[in-house]
Amino acid sequence: MQSSALPDLAHTDTKPVHWLATAAAMAAVVAAAGLLQPDAATATASASEHRTNAQHGAAPAAEAPDPADAAFPLDCGTAGYTVAEQAAGDLDGDNRPETVAVVHCAAGSGTPPSGVYVLTQASGAAPRVVATLVDPAQKITVTDFAVRDGLVAATLLGYSSADVPRCCPDEQESATWQWKGNAFIKSAGPAGDTELSA
């Protein structure tokens, strides 16, 4: 048998105390890394996101116009108006969200007719109405309102004649609006069919 050319090292003969010391040292390193990791990871992710956006020229996501800052073409006298519903979406494909608002006069009772308005907002300017999908003069109430995938959908409740009490609409129509060319085009469907495809 040939003898080893390496010297006999006493510390290579492991004992339980060595394993305990190694385990304690490893536990300390893991604990320290766990305490330091979240901040470093967050900073790295943020820096990476910033670099990716800068490389691709992506601008931060634009905010949708706030209906509370808009002036609607409603004549409500001193009662003012109420934004009953609102939803945002990119309706014209320009990668900037528009807001669609269902608005009616703030009547103390009864069912005031709805207006449905599309709002847009230039940088630094107040939101402005760029389209009226439903005019309150039509005496229609809007329900089942949604905006998704570039479509606006709603159920329109109306009256067949002036003799029908304003509390109880007797006509119903489902409608969707989609931006085509330079205008919103309305499509009507069967009553009650306002669900947008996912």
PDB file of C-alpha atoms in Angstrom:
ATOM      1  CA  MET A   1       0.000   0.000   0.000  1.00  0.00           C
ATOM      2  CA  GLN A   2       1.291   3.385  -0.981  1.00  0.00           C
ATOM      3  CA  SER A   3       1.264   6.127   1.632  1.00  0.00           C
ATOM      4  CA  SER A   4      -0.469   9.406   0.921  1.00  0.00           C
ATOM      5  CA  ALA A   5       1.658  12.322  -0.123  1.00  0.00           C
ATOM      6  CA  LEU A   6      -0.654  14.614   1.790  1.00  0.00           C
ATOM      7  CA  PRO A   7       0.018  15.283   5.445  1.00  0.00           C
ATOM      8  CA  ASP A   8      -2.368  13.833   7.994  1.00  0.00           C
ATOM      9  CA  LEU A   9      -4.598  16.784   8.905  1.00  0.00           C
ATOM     10  CA  ALA A  10      -6.179  16.566  12.318  1.00  0.00           C
ATOM     11  CA  HIS A  11      -9.087  18.855  11.419  1.00  0.00           C
ATOM     12  CA  THR A  12     -10.329  16.502   8.677  1.00  0.00           C
ATOM     13  CA  ASP A  13     -11.437  14.085  11.350  1.00  0.00           C
ATOM     14  CA  THR A  14     -14.950  15.467  11.942  1.00  0.00           C
ATOM     15  CA  LYS A  15     -16.631  15.272  15.288  1.00  0.00           C
ATOM     16  CA  PRO A  16     -20.231  16.117  16.265  1.00  0.00           C
ATOM     17  CA  VAL A  17     -19.111  19.467  17.637  1.00  0.00           C
ATOM     18  CA  HIS A  18     -17.788  20.417  14.176  1.00  0.00           C
ATOM     19  CA  TRP A  19     -21.159  19.580  12.553  1.00  0.00           C
ATOM     20  CA  LEU A  20     -22.986  21.657  15.163  1.00  0.00           C
ATOM     21  CA  ALA A  21     -20.703  24.647  14.592  1.00  0.00           C
ATOM     22  CA  THR A  22     -21.155  24.341  10.802  1.00  0.00           C
ATOM     23  CA  ALA A  23     -24.945  24.079  11.120  1.00  0.00           C
ATOM     24  CA  ALA A  24     -25.067  27.111  13.425  1.00  0.00           C
ATOM     25  CA  ALA A  25     -22.957  29.150  11.002  1.00  0.00           C
ATOM     26  CA  MET A  26     -25.161  28.148   8.040  1.00  0.00           C
ATOM     27  CA  ALA A  27     -28.339  29.012   9.966  1.00  0.00           C
ATOM     28  CA  ALA A  28     -26.917  32.457  10.751  1.00  0.00           C
ATOM     29  CA  VAL A  29     -26.059  33.061   7.076  1.00  0.00           C
ATOM     30  CA  VAL A  30     -29.533  31.950   5.900  1.00  0.00           C
ATOM     31  CA  ALA A  31     -31.253  34.137   8.532  1.00  0.00           C
ATOM     32  CA  ALA A  32     -29.163  37.172   7.581  1.00  0.00           C
ATOM     33  CA  ALA A  33     -29.884  36.615   3.879  1.00  0.00           C
ATOM     34  CA  GLY A  34     -33.611  36.337   4.619  1.00  0.00           C
ATOM     35  CA  LEU A  35     -33.591  39.656   6.450  1.00  0.00           C
ATOM     36  CA  LEU A  36     -31.693  41.446   3.705  1.00  0.00           C
ATOM     37  CA  GLN A  37     -33.260  39.775   0.633  1.00  0.00           C
ATOM     38  CA  PRO A  38     -36.720  41.511   0.312  1.00  0.00           C
ATOM     39  CA  ASP A  39     -35.306  45.047   0.072  1.00  0.00           C
ATOM     40  CA  ALA A  40     -32.608  44.049  -2.354  1.00  0.00           C
ATOM     41  CA  ALA A  41     -35.074  42.026  -4.464  1.00  0.00           C
ATOM     42  CA  THR A  42     -37.556  44.890  -4.589  1.00  0.00           C
ATOM     43  CA  ALA A  43     -34.866  47.359  -5.608  1.00  0.00           C
ATOM     44  CA  THR A  44     -33.576  44.970  -8.278  1.00  0.00           C
ATOM     45  CA  ALA A  45     -37.091  44.357  -9.659  1.00  0.00           C
ATOM     46  CA  SER A  46     -37.831  48.100  -9.752  1.00  0.00           C
ATOM     47  CA  ALA A  47     -34.565  48.877 -11.490  1.00  0.00           C
ATOM     48  CA  SER A  48     -35.156  46.036 -13.950  1.00  0.00           C
ATOM     49  CA  GLU A  49     -38.724  47.233 -14.680  1.00  0.00           C
ATOM     50  CA  HIS A  50     -37.477  50.787 -15.190  1.00  0.00           C
ATOM     51  CA  ARG A  51     -34.766  49.602 -17.578  1.00  0.00           C
ATOM     52  CA  THR A  52     -37.268  47.467 -19.541  1.00  0.00           C
ATOM     53  CA  ASN A  53     -39.721  50.365 -19.881  1.00  0.00           C
ATOM     54  CA  ALA A  54     -36.943  52.722 -20.889  1.00  0.00           C
ATOM     55  CA  GLN A  55     -35.578  50.251 -23.464  1.00  0.00           C
ATOM     56  CA  HIS A  56     -38.979  49.698 -25.067  1.00  0.00           C
ATOM     57  CA  GLY A  57     -40.033  53.347 -24.845  1.00  0.00           C
ATOM     58  CA  ALA A  58     -43.135  52.442 -22.810  1.00  0.00           C
ATOM     59  CA  ALA A  59     -44.700  55.360 -21.012  1.00  0.00           C
ATOM     60  CA  PRO A  60     -46.324  54.926 -17.612  1.00  0.00           C
ATOM     61  CA  ALA A  61     -49.974  53.875 -17.865  1.00  0.00           C
ATOM     62  CA  ALA A  62     -52.266  56.874 -18.307  1.00  0.00           C
ATOM     63  CA  GLU A  63     -55.056  57.376 -15.804  1.00  0.00           C
ATOM     64  CA  ALA A  64     -58.649  57.362 -16.962  1.00  0.00           C
ATOM     65  CA  PRO A  65     -60.516  60.692 -16.782  1.00  0.00           C
ATOM     66  CA  ASP A  66     -62.364  61.279 -13.498  1.00  0.00           C
ATOM     67  CA  PRO A  67     -66.064  62.135 -14.068  1.00  0.00           C
ATOM     68  CA  ALA A  68     -66.031  64.215 -10.869  1.00  0.00           C
ATOM     69  CA  ASP A  69     -63.856  66.755 -12.725  1.00  0.00           C
ATOM     70  CA  ALA A  70     -65.992  66.904 -15.891  1.00  0.00           C
ATOM     71  CA  ALA A  71     -68.854  69.203 -16.920  1.00  0.00           C
ATOM     72  CA  PHE A  72     -71.772  67.253 -18.398  1.00  0.00           C
ATOM     73  CA  PRO A  73     -74.310  68.769 -20.832  1.00  0.00           C
ATOM     74  CA  LEU A  74     -77.247  68.286 -18.437  1.00  0.00           C
ATOM     75  CA  ASP A  75     -79.812  70.896 -17.441  1.00  0.00           C
ATOM     76  CA  CYS A  76     -80.632  69.914 -13.854  1.00  0.00           C
ATOM     77  CA  GLY A  77     -81.310  73.372 -12.462  1.00  0.00           C
ATOM     78  CA  THR A  78     -80.204  73.722  -8.849  1.00  0.00           C
ATOM     79  CA  ALA A  79     -80.503  69.968  -8.190  1.00  0.00           C
ATOM     80  CA  GLY A  80     -77.169  69.148  -9.788  1.00  0.00           C
ATOM     81  CA  TYR A  81     -76.357  65.746 -11.222  1.00  0.00           C
ATOM     82  CA  THR A  82     -75.201  62.330 -10.040  1.00  0.00           C
ATOM     83  CA  VAL A  83     -72.675  60.031 -11.695  1.00  0.00           C
ATOM     84  CA  ALA A  84     -74.579  56.763 -11.215  1.00  0.00           C
ATOM     85  CA  GLU A  85     -71.982  54.476 -12.828  1.00  0.00           C
ATOM     86  CA  GLN A  86     -68.625  54.759 -14.500  1.00  0.00           C
ATOM     87  CA  ALA A  87     -66.150  52.455 -16.196  1.00  0.00           C
ATOM     88  CA  ALA A  88     -62.863  52.982 -17.997  1.00  0.00           C
ATOM     89  CA  GLY A  89     -61.388  51.324 -21.053  1.00  0.00           C
ATOM     90  CA  ASP A  90     -59.444  52.044 -24.227  1.00  0.00           C
ATOM     91  CA  LEU A  91     -62.329  52.497 -26.653  1.00  0.00           C
ATOM     92  CA  ASP A  92     -60.467  53.869 -29.683  1.00  0.00           C
ATOM     93  CA  GLY A  93     -57.262  51.806 -29.591  1.00  0.00           C
ATOM     94  CA  ASP A  94     -54.880  54.674 -28.783  1.00  0.00           C
ATOM     95  CA  ASN A  95     -53.558  52.989 -25.597  1.00  0.00           C
ATOM     96  CA  ARG A  96     -55.099  55.732 -23.433  1.00  0.00           C
ATOM     97  CA  PRO A  97     -58.202  54.941 -21.399  1.00  0.00           C
ATOM     98  CA  GLU A  98     -61.460  56.788 -21.833  1.00  0.00           C
ATOM     99  CA  THR A  99     -64.153  56.876 -19.134  1.00  0.00           C
ATOM    100  CA  VAL A 100     -67.807  56.183 -19.853  1.00  0.00           C
ATOM    101  CA  ALA A 101     -70.180  57.698 -17.295  1.00  0.00           C
ATOM    102  CA  VAL A 102     -73.886  57.122 -16.713  1.00  0.00           C
ATOM    103  CA  VAL A 103     -75.200  60.428 -15.350  1.00  0.00           C
ATOM    104  CA  HIS A 104     -78.634  61.720 -14.325  1.00  0.00           C
ATOM    105  CA  CYS A 105     -80.086  64.710 -12.518  1.00  0.00           C
ATOM    106  CA  ALA A 106     -80.070  64.350  -8.738  1.00  0.00           C
ATOM    107  CA  ALA A 107     -83.830  64.050  -8.319  1.00  0.00           C
ATOM    108  CA  GLY A 108     -85.203  63.486  -4.835  1.00  0.00           C
ATOM    109  CA  SER A 109     -87.609  60.837  -6.116  1.00  0.00           C
ATOM    110  CA  GLY A 110     -88.714  59.137  -9.297  1.00  0.00           C
ATOM    111  CA  THR A 111     -86.485  57.846 -12.067  1.00  0.00           C
ATOM    112  CA  PRO A 112     -84.718  60.679 -13.870  1.00  0.00           C
ATOM    113  CA  PRO A 113     -83.562  59.822 -17.418  1.00  0.00           C
ATOM    114  CA  SER A 114     -79.933  58.816 -17.897  1.00  0.00           C
ATOM    115  CA  GLY A 115     -77.239  60.278 -20.076  1.00  0.00           C
ATOM    116  CA  VAL A 116     -74.259  58.156 -21.147  1.00  0.00           C
ATOM    117  CA  TYR A 117     -71.141  60.145 -21.944  1.00  0.00           C
ATOM    118  CA  VAL A 118     -67.619  59.281 -23.124  1.00  0.00           C
ATOM    119  CA  LEU A 119     -64.863  61.324 -21.492  1.00  0.00           C
ATOM    120  CA  THR A 120     -61.310  61.855 -22.629  1.00  0.00           C
ATOM    121  CA  GLN A 121     -58.540  63.929 -21.118  1.00  0.00           C
ATOM    122  CA  ALA A 122     -55.502  65.602 -22.618  1.00  0.00           C
ATOM    123  CA  SER A 123     -52.400  65.872 -20.467  1.00  0.00           C
ATOM    124  CA  GLY A 124     -52.842  68.627 -17.884  1.00  0.00           C
ATOM    125  CA  ALA A 125     -56.402  69.453 -18.998  1.00  0.00           C
ATOM    126  CA  ALA A 126     -59.776  68.768 -17.410  1.00  0.00           C
ATOM    127  CA  PRO A 127     -61.776  65.765 -18.656  1.00  0.00           C
ATOM    128  CA  ARG A 128     -64.193  66.628 -21.458  1.00  0.00           C
ATOM    129  CA  VAL A 129     -67.200  64.949 -23.044  1.00  0.00           C
ATOM    130  CA  VAL A 130     -66.327  63.761 -26.564  1.00  0.00           C
ATOM    131  CA  ALA A 131     -69.432  61.663 -27.277  1.00  0.00           C
ATOM    132  CA  THR A 132     -73.004  61.270 -26.024  1.00  0.00           C
ATOM    133  CA  LEU A 133     -74.184  57.672 -26.371  1.00  0.00           C
ATOM    134  CA  VAL A 134     -77.559  58.226 -24.664  1.00  0.00           C
ATOM    135  CA  ASP A 135     -79.086  61.696 -24.404  1.00  0.00           C
ATOM    136  CA  PRO A 136     -81.348  62.380 -21.383  1.00  0.00           C
ATOM    137  CA  ALA A 137     -83.832  63.924 -23.832  1.00  0.00           C
ATOM    138  CA  GLN A 138     -84.558  60.355 -24.986  1.00  0.00           C
ATOM    139  CA  LYS A 139     -86.156  59.695 -21.542  1.00  0.00           C
ATOM    140  CA  ILE A 140     -84.278  56.398 -21.125  1.00  0.00           C
ATOM    141  CA  THR A 141     -82.992  54.750 -17.956  1.00  0.00           C
ATOM    142  CA  VAL A 142     -79.708  52.817 -18.242  1.00  0.00           C
ATOM    143  CA  THR A 143     -79.027  49.552 -16.373  1.00  0.00           C
ATOM    144  CA  ASP A 144     -76.609  46.600 -16.738  1.00  0.00           C
ATOM    145  CA  PHE A 145     -73.828  48.966 -17.764  1.00  0.00           C
ATOM    146  CA  ALA A 146     -70.360  47.609 -18.643  1.00  0.00           C
ATOM    147  CA  VAL A 147     -67.209  48.525 -20.586  1.00  0.00           C
ATOM    148  CA  ARG A 148     -64.908  45.762 -21.818  1.00  0.00           C
ATOM    149  CA  ASP A 149     -62.689  44.995 -24.807  1.00  0.00           C
ATOM    150  CA  GLY A 150     -63.463  48.306 -26.517  1.00  0.00           C
ATOM    151  CA  LEU A 151     -67.246  47.898 -26.214  1.00  0.00           C
ATOM    152  CA  VAL A 152     -69.786  49.781 -24.122  1.00  0.00           C
ATOM    153  CA  ALA A 153     -72.888  47.731 -23.279  1.00  0.00           C
ATOM    154  CA  ALA A 154     -76.108  48.612 -21.465  1.00  0.00           C
ATOM    155  CA  THR A 155     -79.769  47.773 -21.131  1.00  0.00           C
ATOM    156  CA  LEU A 156     -81.994  50.712 -22.061  1.00  0.00           C
ATOM    157  CA  LEU A 157     -85.392  51.025 -20.368  1.00  0.00           C
ATOM    158  CA  GLY A 158     -87.959  53.335 -21.947  1.00  0.00           C
ATOM    159  CA  TYR A 159     -91.640  54.125 -22.344  1.00  0.00           C
ATOM    160  CA  SER A 160     -93.954  53.365 -25.234  1.00  0.00           C
ATOM    161  CA  SER A 161     -96.046  56.515 -24.634  1.00  0.00           C
ATOM    162  CA  ALA A 162     -96.464  59.499 -22.343  1.00  0.00           C
ATOM    163  CA  ASP A 163     -99.339  57.649 -20.646  1.00  0.00           C
ATOM    164  CA  VAL A 164     -96.975  55.064 -19.117  1.00  0.00           C
ATOM    165  CA  PRO A 165     -96.061  56.055 -15.523  1.00  0.00           C
ATOM    166  CA  ARG A 166     -92.409  57.206 -15.251  1.00  0.00           C
ATOM    167  CA  CYS A 167     -91.787  54.649 -12.509  1.00  0.00           C
ATOM    168  CA  CYS A 168     -92.505  51.665 -14.706  1.00  0.00           C
ATOM    169  CA  PRO A 169     -90.742  51.486 -18.087  1.00  0.00           C
ATOM    170  CA  ASP A 170     -92.506  49.164 -20.509  1.00  0.00           C
ATOM    171  CA  GLU A 171     -89.806  48.936 -23.205  1.00  0.00           C
ATOM    172  CA  GLN A 172     -86.375  47.327 -22.970  1.00  0.00           C
ATOM    173  CA  GLU A 173     -83.487  47.217 -25.431  1.00  0.00           C
ATOM    174  CA  SER A 174     -79.973  45.851 -25.193  1.00  0.00           C
ATOM    175  CA  ALA A 175     -77.361  48.010 -26.870  1.00  0.00           C
ATOM    176  CA  THR A 176     -73.620  48.069 -27.477  1.00  0.00           C
ATOM    177  CA  TRP A 177     -71.473  50.873 -28.850  1.00  0.00           C
ATOM    178  CA  GLN A 178     -68.127  50.476 -30.581  1.00  0.00           C
ATOM    179  CA  TRP A 179     -65.739  53.066 -31.989  1.00  0.00           C
ATOM    180  CA  LYS A 180     -65.485  52.623 -35.773  1.00  0.00           C
ATOM    181  CA  GLY A 181     -63.695  55.117 -37.958  1.00  0.00           C
ATOM    182  CA  ASN A 182     -64.540  58.410 -36.296  1.00  0.00           C
ATOM    183  CA  ALA A 183     -67.773  57.686 -34.400  1.00  0.00           C
ATOM    184  CA  PHE A 184     -69.403  55.331 -31.932  1.00  0.00           C
ATOM    185  CA  ILE A 185     -71.702  52.915 -33.758  1.00  0.00           C
ATOM    186  CA  LYS A 186     -74.675  51.525 -31.838  1.00  0.00           C
ATOM    187  CA  SER A 187     -75.847  47.931 -32.239  1.00  0.00           C
ATOM    188  CA  ALA A 188     -79.075  46.685 -30.708  1.00  0.00           C
ATOM    189  CA  GLY A 189     -79.617  43.120 -29.573  1.00  0.00           C
ATOM    190  CA  PRO A 190     -82.453  41.117 -28.064  1.00  0.00           C
ATOM    191  CA  ALA A 191     -83.854  42.564 -24.837  1.00  0.00           C
ATOM    192  CA  GLY A 192     -81.851  41.499 -21.818  1.00  0.00           C
ATOM    193  CA  ASP A 193     -78.800  40.412 -23.863  1.00  0.00           C
ATOM    194  CA  THR A 194     -76.160  42.914 -22.704  1.00  0.00           C
ATOM    195  CA  GLU A 195     -73.512  40.494 -21.470  1.00  0.00           C
ATOM    196  CA  LEU A 196     -70.149  41.145 -23.076  1.00  0.00           C
ATOM    197  CA  SER A 197     -68.105  38.176 -24.200  1.00  0.00           C
ATOM    198  CA  ALA A 198     -65.065  37.541 -22.025  1.00  0.00           C
TER     199      ALA A 198
END
